[in-house]
Short mmCIF file of C-alpha atoms in Angstrom, two decimals:
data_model
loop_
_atom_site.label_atom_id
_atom_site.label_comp_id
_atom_site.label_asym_id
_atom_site.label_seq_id
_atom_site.Cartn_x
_atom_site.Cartn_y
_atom_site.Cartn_z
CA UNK A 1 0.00 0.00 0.00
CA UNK A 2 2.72 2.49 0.86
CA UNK A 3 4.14 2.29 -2.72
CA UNK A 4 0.53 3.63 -4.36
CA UNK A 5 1.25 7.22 -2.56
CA UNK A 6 4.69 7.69 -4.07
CA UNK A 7 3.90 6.05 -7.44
CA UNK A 8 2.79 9.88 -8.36
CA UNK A 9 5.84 11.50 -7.52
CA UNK A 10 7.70 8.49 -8.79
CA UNK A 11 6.46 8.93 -12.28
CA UNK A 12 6.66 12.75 -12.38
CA UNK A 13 10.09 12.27 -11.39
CA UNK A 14 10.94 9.61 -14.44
CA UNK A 15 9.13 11.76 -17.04
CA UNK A 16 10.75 15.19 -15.96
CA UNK A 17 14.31 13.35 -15.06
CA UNK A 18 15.37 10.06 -15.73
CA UNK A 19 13.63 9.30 -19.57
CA UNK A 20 14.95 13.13 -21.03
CA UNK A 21 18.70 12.19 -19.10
CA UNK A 22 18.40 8.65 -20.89
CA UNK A 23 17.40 10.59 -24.40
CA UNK A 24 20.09 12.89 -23.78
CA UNK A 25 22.74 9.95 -23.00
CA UNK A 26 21.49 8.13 -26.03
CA UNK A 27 21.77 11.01 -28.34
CA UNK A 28 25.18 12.08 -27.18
CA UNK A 29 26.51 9.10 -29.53
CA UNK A 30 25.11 10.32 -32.14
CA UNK A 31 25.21 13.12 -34.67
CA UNK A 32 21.38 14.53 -34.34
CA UNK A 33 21.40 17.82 -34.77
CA UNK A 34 18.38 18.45 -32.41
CA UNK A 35 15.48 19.21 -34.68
CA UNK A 36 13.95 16.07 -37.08
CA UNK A 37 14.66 12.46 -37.12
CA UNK A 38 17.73 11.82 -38.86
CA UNK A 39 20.41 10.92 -36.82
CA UNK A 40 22.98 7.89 -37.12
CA UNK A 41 25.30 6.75 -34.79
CA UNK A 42 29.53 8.18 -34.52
CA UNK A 43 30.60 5.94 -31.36
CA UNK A 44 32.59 8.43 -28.94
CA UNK A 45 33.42 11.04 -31.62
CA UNK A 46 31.73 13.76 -29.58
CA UNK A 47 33.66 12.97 -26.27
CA UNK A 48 36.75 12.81 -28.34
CA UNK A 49 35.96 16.39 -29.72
CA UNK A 50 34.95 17.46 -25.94
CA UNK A 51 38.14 16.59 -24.46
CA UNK A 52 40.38 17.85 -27.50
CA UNK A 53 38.51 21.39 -27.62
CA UNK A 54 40.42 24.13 -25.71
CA UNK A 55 37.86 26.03 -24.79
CA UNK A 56 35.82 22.77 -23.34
CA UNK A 57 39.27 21.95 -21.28
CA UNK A 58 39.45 25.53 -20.19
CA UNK A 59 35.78 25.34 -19.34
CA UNK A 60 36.48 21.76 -17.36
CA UNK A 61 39.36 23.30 -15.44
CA UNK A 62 37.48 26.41 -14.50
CA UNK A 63 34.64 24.72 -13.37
CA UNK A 64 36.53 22.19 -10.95
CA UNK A 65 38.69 25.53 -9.55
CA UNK A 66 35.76 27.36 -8.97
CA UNK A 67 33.96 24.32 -7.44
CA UNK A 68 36.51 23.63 -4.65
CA UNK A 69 37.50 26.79 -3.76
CA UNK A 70 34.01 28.13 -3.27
CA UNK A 71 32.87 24.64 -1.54
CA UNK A 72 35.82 24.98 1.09
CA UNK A 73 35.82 29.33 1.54
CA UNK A 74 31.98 28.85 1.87
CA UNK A 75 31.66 26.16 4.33
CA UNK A 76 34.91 28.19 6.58
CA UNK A 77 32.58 30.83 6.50
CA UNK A 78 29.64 29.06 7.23
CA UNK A 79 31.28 27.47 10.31
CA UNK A 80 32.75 30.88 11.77
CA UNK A 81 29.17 32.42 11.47
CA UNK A 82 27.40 29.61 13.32
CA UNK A 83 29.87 29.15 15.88
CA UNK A 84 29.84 32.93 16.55
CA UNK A 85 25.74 33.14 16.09
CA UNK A 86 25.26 30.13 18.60
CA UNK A 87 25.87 31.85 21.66
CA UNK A 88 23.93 33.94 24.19
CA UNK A 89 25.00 37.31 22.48
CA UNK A 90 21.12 39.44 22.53
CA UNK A 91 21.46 40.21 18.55
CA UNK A 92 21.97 36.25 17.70
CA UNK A 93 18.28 36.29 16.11
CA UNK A 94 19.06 39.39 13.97
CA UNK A 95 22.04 38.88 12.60
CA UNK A 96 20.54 35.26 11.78
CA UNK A 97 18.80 36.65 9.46
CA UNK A 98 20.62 39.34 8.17
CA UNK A 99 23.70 36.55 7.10
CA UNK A 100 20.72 34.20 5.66
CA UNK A 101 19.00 36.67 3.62
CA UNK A 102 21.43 37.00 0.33
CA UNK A 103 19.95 33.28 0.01
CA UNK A 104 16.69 34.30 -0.42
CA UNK A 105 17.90 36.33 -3.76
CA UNK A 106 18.02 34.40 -7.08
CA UNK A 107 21.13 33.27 -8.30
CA UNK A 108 20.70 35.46 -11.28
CA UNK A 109 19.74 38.67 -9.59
CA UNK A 110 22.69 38.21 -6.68
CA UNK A 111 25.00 38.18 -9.69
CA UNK A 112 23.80 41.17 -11.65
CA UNK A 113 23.89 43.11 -8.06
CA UNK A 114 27.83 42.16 -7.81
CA UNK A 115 28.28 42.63 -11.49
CA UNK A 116 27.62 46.44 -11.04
CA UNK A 117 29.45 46.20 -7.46
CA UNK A 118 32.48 45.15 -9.68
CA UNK A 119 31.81 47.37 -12.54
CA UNK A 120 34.74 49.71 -13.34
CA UNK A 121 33.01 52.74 -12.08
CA UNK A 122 31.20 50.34 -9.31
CA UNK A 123 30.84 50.76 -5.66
CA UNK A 124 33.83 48.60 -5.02
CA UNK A 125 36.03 50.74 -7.05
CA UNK A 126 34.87 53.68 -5.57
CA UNK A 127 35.34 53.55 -1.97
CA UNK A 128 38.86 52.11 -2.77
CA UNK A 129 39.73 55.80 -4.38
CA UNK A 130 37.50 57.32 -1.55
CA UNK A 131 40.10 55.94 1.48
CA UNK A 132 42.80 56.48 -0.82
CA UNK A 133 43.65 53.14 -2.10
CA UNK A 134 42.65 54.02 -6.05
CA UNK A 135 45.71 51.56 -7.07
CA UNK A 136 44.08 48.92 -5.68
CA UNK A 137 40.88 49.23 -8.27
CA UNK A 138 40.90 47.00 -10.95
CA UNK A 139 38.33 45.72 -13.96
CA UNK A 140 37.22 42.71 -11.93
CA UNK A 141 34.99 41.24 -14.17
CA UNK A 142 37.38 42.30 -16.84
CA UNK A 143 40.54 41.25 -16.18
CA UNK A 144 41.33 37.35 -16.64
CA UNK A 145 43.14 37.55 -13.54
CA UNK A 146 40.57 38.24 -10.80
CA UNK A 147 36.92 37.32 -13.28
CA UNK A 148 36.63 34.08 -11.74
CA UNK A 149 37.68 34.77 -8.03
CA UNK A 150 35.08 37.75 -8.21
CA UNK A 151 32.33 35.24 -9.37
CA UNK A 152 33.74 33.02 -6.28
CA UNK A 153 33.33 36.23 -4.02
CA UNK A 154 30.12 36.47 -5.47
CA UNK A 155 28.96 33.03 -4.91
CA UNK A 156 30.36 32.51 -1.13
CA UNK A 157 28.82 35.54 0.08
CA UNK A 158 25.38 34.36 -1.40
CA UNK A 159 25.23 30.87 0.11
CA UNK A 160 27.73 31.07 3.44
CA UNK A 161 24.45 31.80 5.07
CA UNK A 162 22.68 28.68 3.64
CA UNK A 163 25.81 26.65 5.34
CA UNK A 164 25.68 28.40 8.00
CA UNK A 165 22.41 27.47 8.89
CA UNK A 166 23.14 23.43 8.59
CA UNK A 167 25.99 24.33 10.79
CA UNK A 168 23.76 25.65 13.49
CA UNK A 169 21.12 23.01 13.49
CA UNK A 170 24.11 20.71 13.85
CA UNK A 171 25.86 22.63 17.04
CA UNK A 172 22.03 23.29 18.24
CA UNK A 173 22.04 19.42 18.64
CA UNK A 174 25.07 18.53 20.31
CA UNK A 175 23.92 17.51 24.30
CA UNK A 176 25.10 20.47 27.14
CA UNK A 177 26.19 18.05 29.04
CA UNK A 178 29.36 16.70 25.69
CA UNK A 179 30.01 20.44 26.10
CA UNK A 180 30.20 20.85 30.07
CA UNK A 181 32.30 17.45 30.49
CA UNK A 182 34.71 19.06 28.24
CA UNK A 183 35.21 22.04 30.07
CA UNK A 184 35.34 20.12 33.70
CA UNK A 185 38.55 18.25 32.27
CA UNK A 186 39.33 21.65 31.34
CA UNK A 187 39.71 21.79 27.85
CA UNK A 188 40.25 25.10 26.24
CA UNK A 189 37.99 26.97 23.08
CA UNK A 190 40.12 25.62 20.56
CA UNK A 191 40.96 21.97 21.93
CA UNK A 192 36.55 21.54 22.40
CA UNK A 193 36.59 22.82 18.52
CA UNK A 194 39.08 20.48 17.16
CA UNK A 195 38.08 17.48 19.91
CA UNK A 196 34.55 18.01 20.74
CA UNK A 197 32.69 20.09 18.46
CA UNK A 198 34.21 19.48 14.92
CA UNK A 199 33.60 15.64 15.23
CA UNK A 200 30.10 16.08 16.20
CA UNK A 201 29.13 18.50 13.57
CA UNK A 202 30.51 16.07 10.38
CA UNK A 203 26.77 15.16 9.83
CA UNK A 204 26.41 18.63 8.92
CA UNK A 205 29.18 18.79 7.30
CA UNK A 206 29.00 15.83 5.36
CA UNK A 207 25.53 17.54 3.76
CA UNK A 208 27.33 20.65 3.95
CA UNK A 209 29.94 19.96 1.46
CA UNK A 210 27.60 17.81 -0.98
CA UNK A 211 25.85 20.40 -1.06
CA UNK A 212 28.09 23.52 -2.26
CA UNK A 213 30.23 21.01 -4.13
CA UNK A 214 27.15 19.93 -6.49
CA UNK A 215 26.14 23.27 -6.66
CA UNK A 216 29.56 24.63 -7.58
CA UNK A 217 29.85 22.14 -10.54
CA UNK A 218 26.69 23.01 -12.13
CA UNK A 219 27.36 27.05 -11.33
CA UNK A 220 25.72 28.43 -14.62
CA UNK A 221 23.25 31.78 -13.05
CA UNK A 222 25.96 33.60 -11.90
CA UNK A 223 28.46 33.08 -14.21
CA UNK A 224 26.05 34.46 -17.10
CA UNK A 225 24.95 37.37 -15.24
CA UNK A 226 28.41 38.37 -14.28
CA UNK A 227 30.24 37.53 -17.26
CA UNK A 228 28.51 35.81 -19.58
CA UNK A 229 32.21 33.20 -19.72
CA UNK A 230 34.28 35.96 -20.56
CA UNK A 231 36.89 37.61 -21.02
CA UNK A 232 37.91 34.90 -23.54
CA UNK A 233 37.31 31.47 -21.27
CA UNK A 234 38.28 32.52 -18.23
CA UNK A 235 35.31 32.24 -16.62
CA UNK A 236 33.86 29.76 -18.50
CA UNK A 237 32.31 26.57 -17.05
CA UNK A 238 30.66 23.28 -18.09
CA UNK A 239 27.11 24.57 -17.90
CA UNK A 240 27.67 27.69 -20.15
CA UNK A 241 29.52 26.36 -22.71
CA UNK A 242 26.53 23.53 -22.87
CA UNK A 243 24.29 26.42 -23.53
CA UNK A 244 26.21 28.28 -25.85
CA UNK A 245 26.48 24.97 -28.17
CA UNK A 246 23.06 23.89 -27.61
CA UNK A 247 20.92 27.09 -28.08
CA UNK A 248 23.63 29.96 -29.84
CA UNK A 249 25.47 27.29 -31.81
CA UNK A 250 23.78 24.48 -32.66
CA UNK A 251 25.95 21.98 -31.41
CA UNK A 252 23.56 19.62 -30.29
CA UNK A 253 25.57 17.03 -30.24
CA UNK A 254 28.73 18.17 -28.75
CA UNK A 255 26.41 20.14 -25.90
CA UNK A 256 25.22 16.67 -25.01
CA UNK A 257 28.42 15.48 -24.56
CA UNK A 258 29.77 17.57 -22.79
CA UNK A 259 26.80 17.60 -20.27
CA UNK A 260 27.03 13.56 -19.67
CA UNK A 261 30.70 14.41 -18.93
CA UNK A 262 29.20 17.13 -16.34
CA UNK A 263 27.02 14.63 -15.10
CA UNK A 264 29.91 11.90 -14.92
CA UNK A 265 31.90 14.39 -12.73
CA UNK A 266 29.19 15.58 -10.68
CA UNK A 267 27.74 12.15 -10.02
CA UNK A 268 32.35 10.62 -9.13
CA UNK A 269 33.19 13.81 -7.12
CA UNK A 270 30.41 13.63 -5.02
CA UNK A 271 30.64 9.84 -4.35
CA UNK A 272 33.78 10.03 -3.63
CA UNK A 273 33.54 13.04 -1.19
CA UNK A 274 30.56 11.29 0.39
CA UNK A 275 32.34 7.85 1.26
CA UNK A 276 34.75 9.86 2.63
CA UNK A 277 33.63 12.16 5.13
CA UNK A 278 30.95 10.00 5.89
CA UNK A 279 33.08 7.73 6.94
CA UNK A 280 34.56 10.13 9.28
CA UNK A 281 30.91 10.58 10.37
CA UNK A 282 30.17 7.07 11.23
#
């Protein structure tokens, strides 16, 4: 009986999911070019042309970079907020809220908010030359050199609170009395974080990292608000450079490709990061 109240959901989730992923699988060995019916079968030709196109290996590269580093900045950020919000300071509640609320904004809108922050004539640049440090200014968004560590700024400042608040619900459920023993056999702030406190909390973190890494691998909103992939490829990642084939293009093929190699990656890095800190966990 159970199984007749999830059969709906269940078949939602194979018609929205799991047949067009299958289609798209099935067509990425062949050379259909997305509109009629004639299509015929080239092996692994369009892998072979994924992995031998520069601006697909810059694309893999970038998107791995920007993964990681966002997944580990956010998460250090994430922890430092809950560990400072999970006290008995009065303004706790407030600032709760005020760290959480960039997640509320779309991915889309949060980037076209930092893309004018960033702009040339943007308020970062300005109150740089306002205290006095005008060298410092740059073309962020610009310049190949800081493009994708701005779209990282961008992205960790949007969804630290979102870890932040997995971090909390985990420290909100460690027992007083782990927390009091610890302090009766005198252990200091940093010896109950590293002994007490960071082993209980890799639940969280275990869903923490998942989480952000997934979502760093598949980063597509902010990227195209921000920089649209540019300047040349330096910010571009697996998920634009699927769009720009499929839809500007018409590289139907080689946009299929490359997003069962997306989904390869996805689906190994975040096995393998799961066996191991859930491991750790257990």
């Amino acid at each position: 009986m159970p199984w007749w109240f999830i059969a709906p959901a269940i078949a939602i989730y194979l018609f929205i999911v799991v047949v067009p992923s299958v289609r798209g699988g099935f067509f990425s060995f062949t050379d259909w070019n997305g509109l009629g019916d004639d299509w015929s079968f080239v092996g692994f030709q369009n892998f072979a042309d994924v992995f031998s196109d520069r601006a697909a290996r810059a694309a893999l590269l970038n998107t791995i970079v920007l993964a990681v580093v966002a997944t580990v900045v956010q998460n250090a950020i994430g922890l430092a907020l809950a560990l400072g919000l999970n006290s008995v300071v009065k303004s706790r509640y407030v600032l709760r809220v005020v760290f959480f609320a960039p997640v509320v904004l779309t991915p889309l809108v949060a980037g076209y908010v930092w893309s004018y922050l960033l702009s040339p004539n943007g308020a970062v640049n300005e109150a740089l030359r306002a205290v006095g440090l005008g060298g410092l200014a740059q073309d962020w968004l610009g310049d190949p050199r800081f493009a994708l560590g701005s779209i990282i700024v961008a992205i960790v400042w949007q969804f630290s609170g979102y870890s932040m608040v997995i971090f909390l619900a985990g420290l909100q459920a460690i027992p007083d009395e782990i927390m009091e023993a610890s302090i009766i056999d005198g252990a200091g702030p940093w010896r109950r974080f590293w002994s007490v406190i960071l082993p209980l909390l890799n639940g969280a973190l275990v869903i923490n990292v998942m989480l952000s890494l997934i979502g760093g691998l598949k980063q597509f909103d902010q990227v195209v608000a921000m920089t649209g992939g540019g300047p040349g490829t330096a910010t571009e990642t697996i998920s634009t450079l699927i769009f720009k084939n499929a839809f500007a293009l018409g590289e139907y093929p080689f946009s299929v490709a490359l997003a069962v190699v997306m989904t390869v990656l996805i689906a190994g890095l975040a096995a393998v990061q799961y066996r191991l800190t859930s491991r750790k966990a257990s």
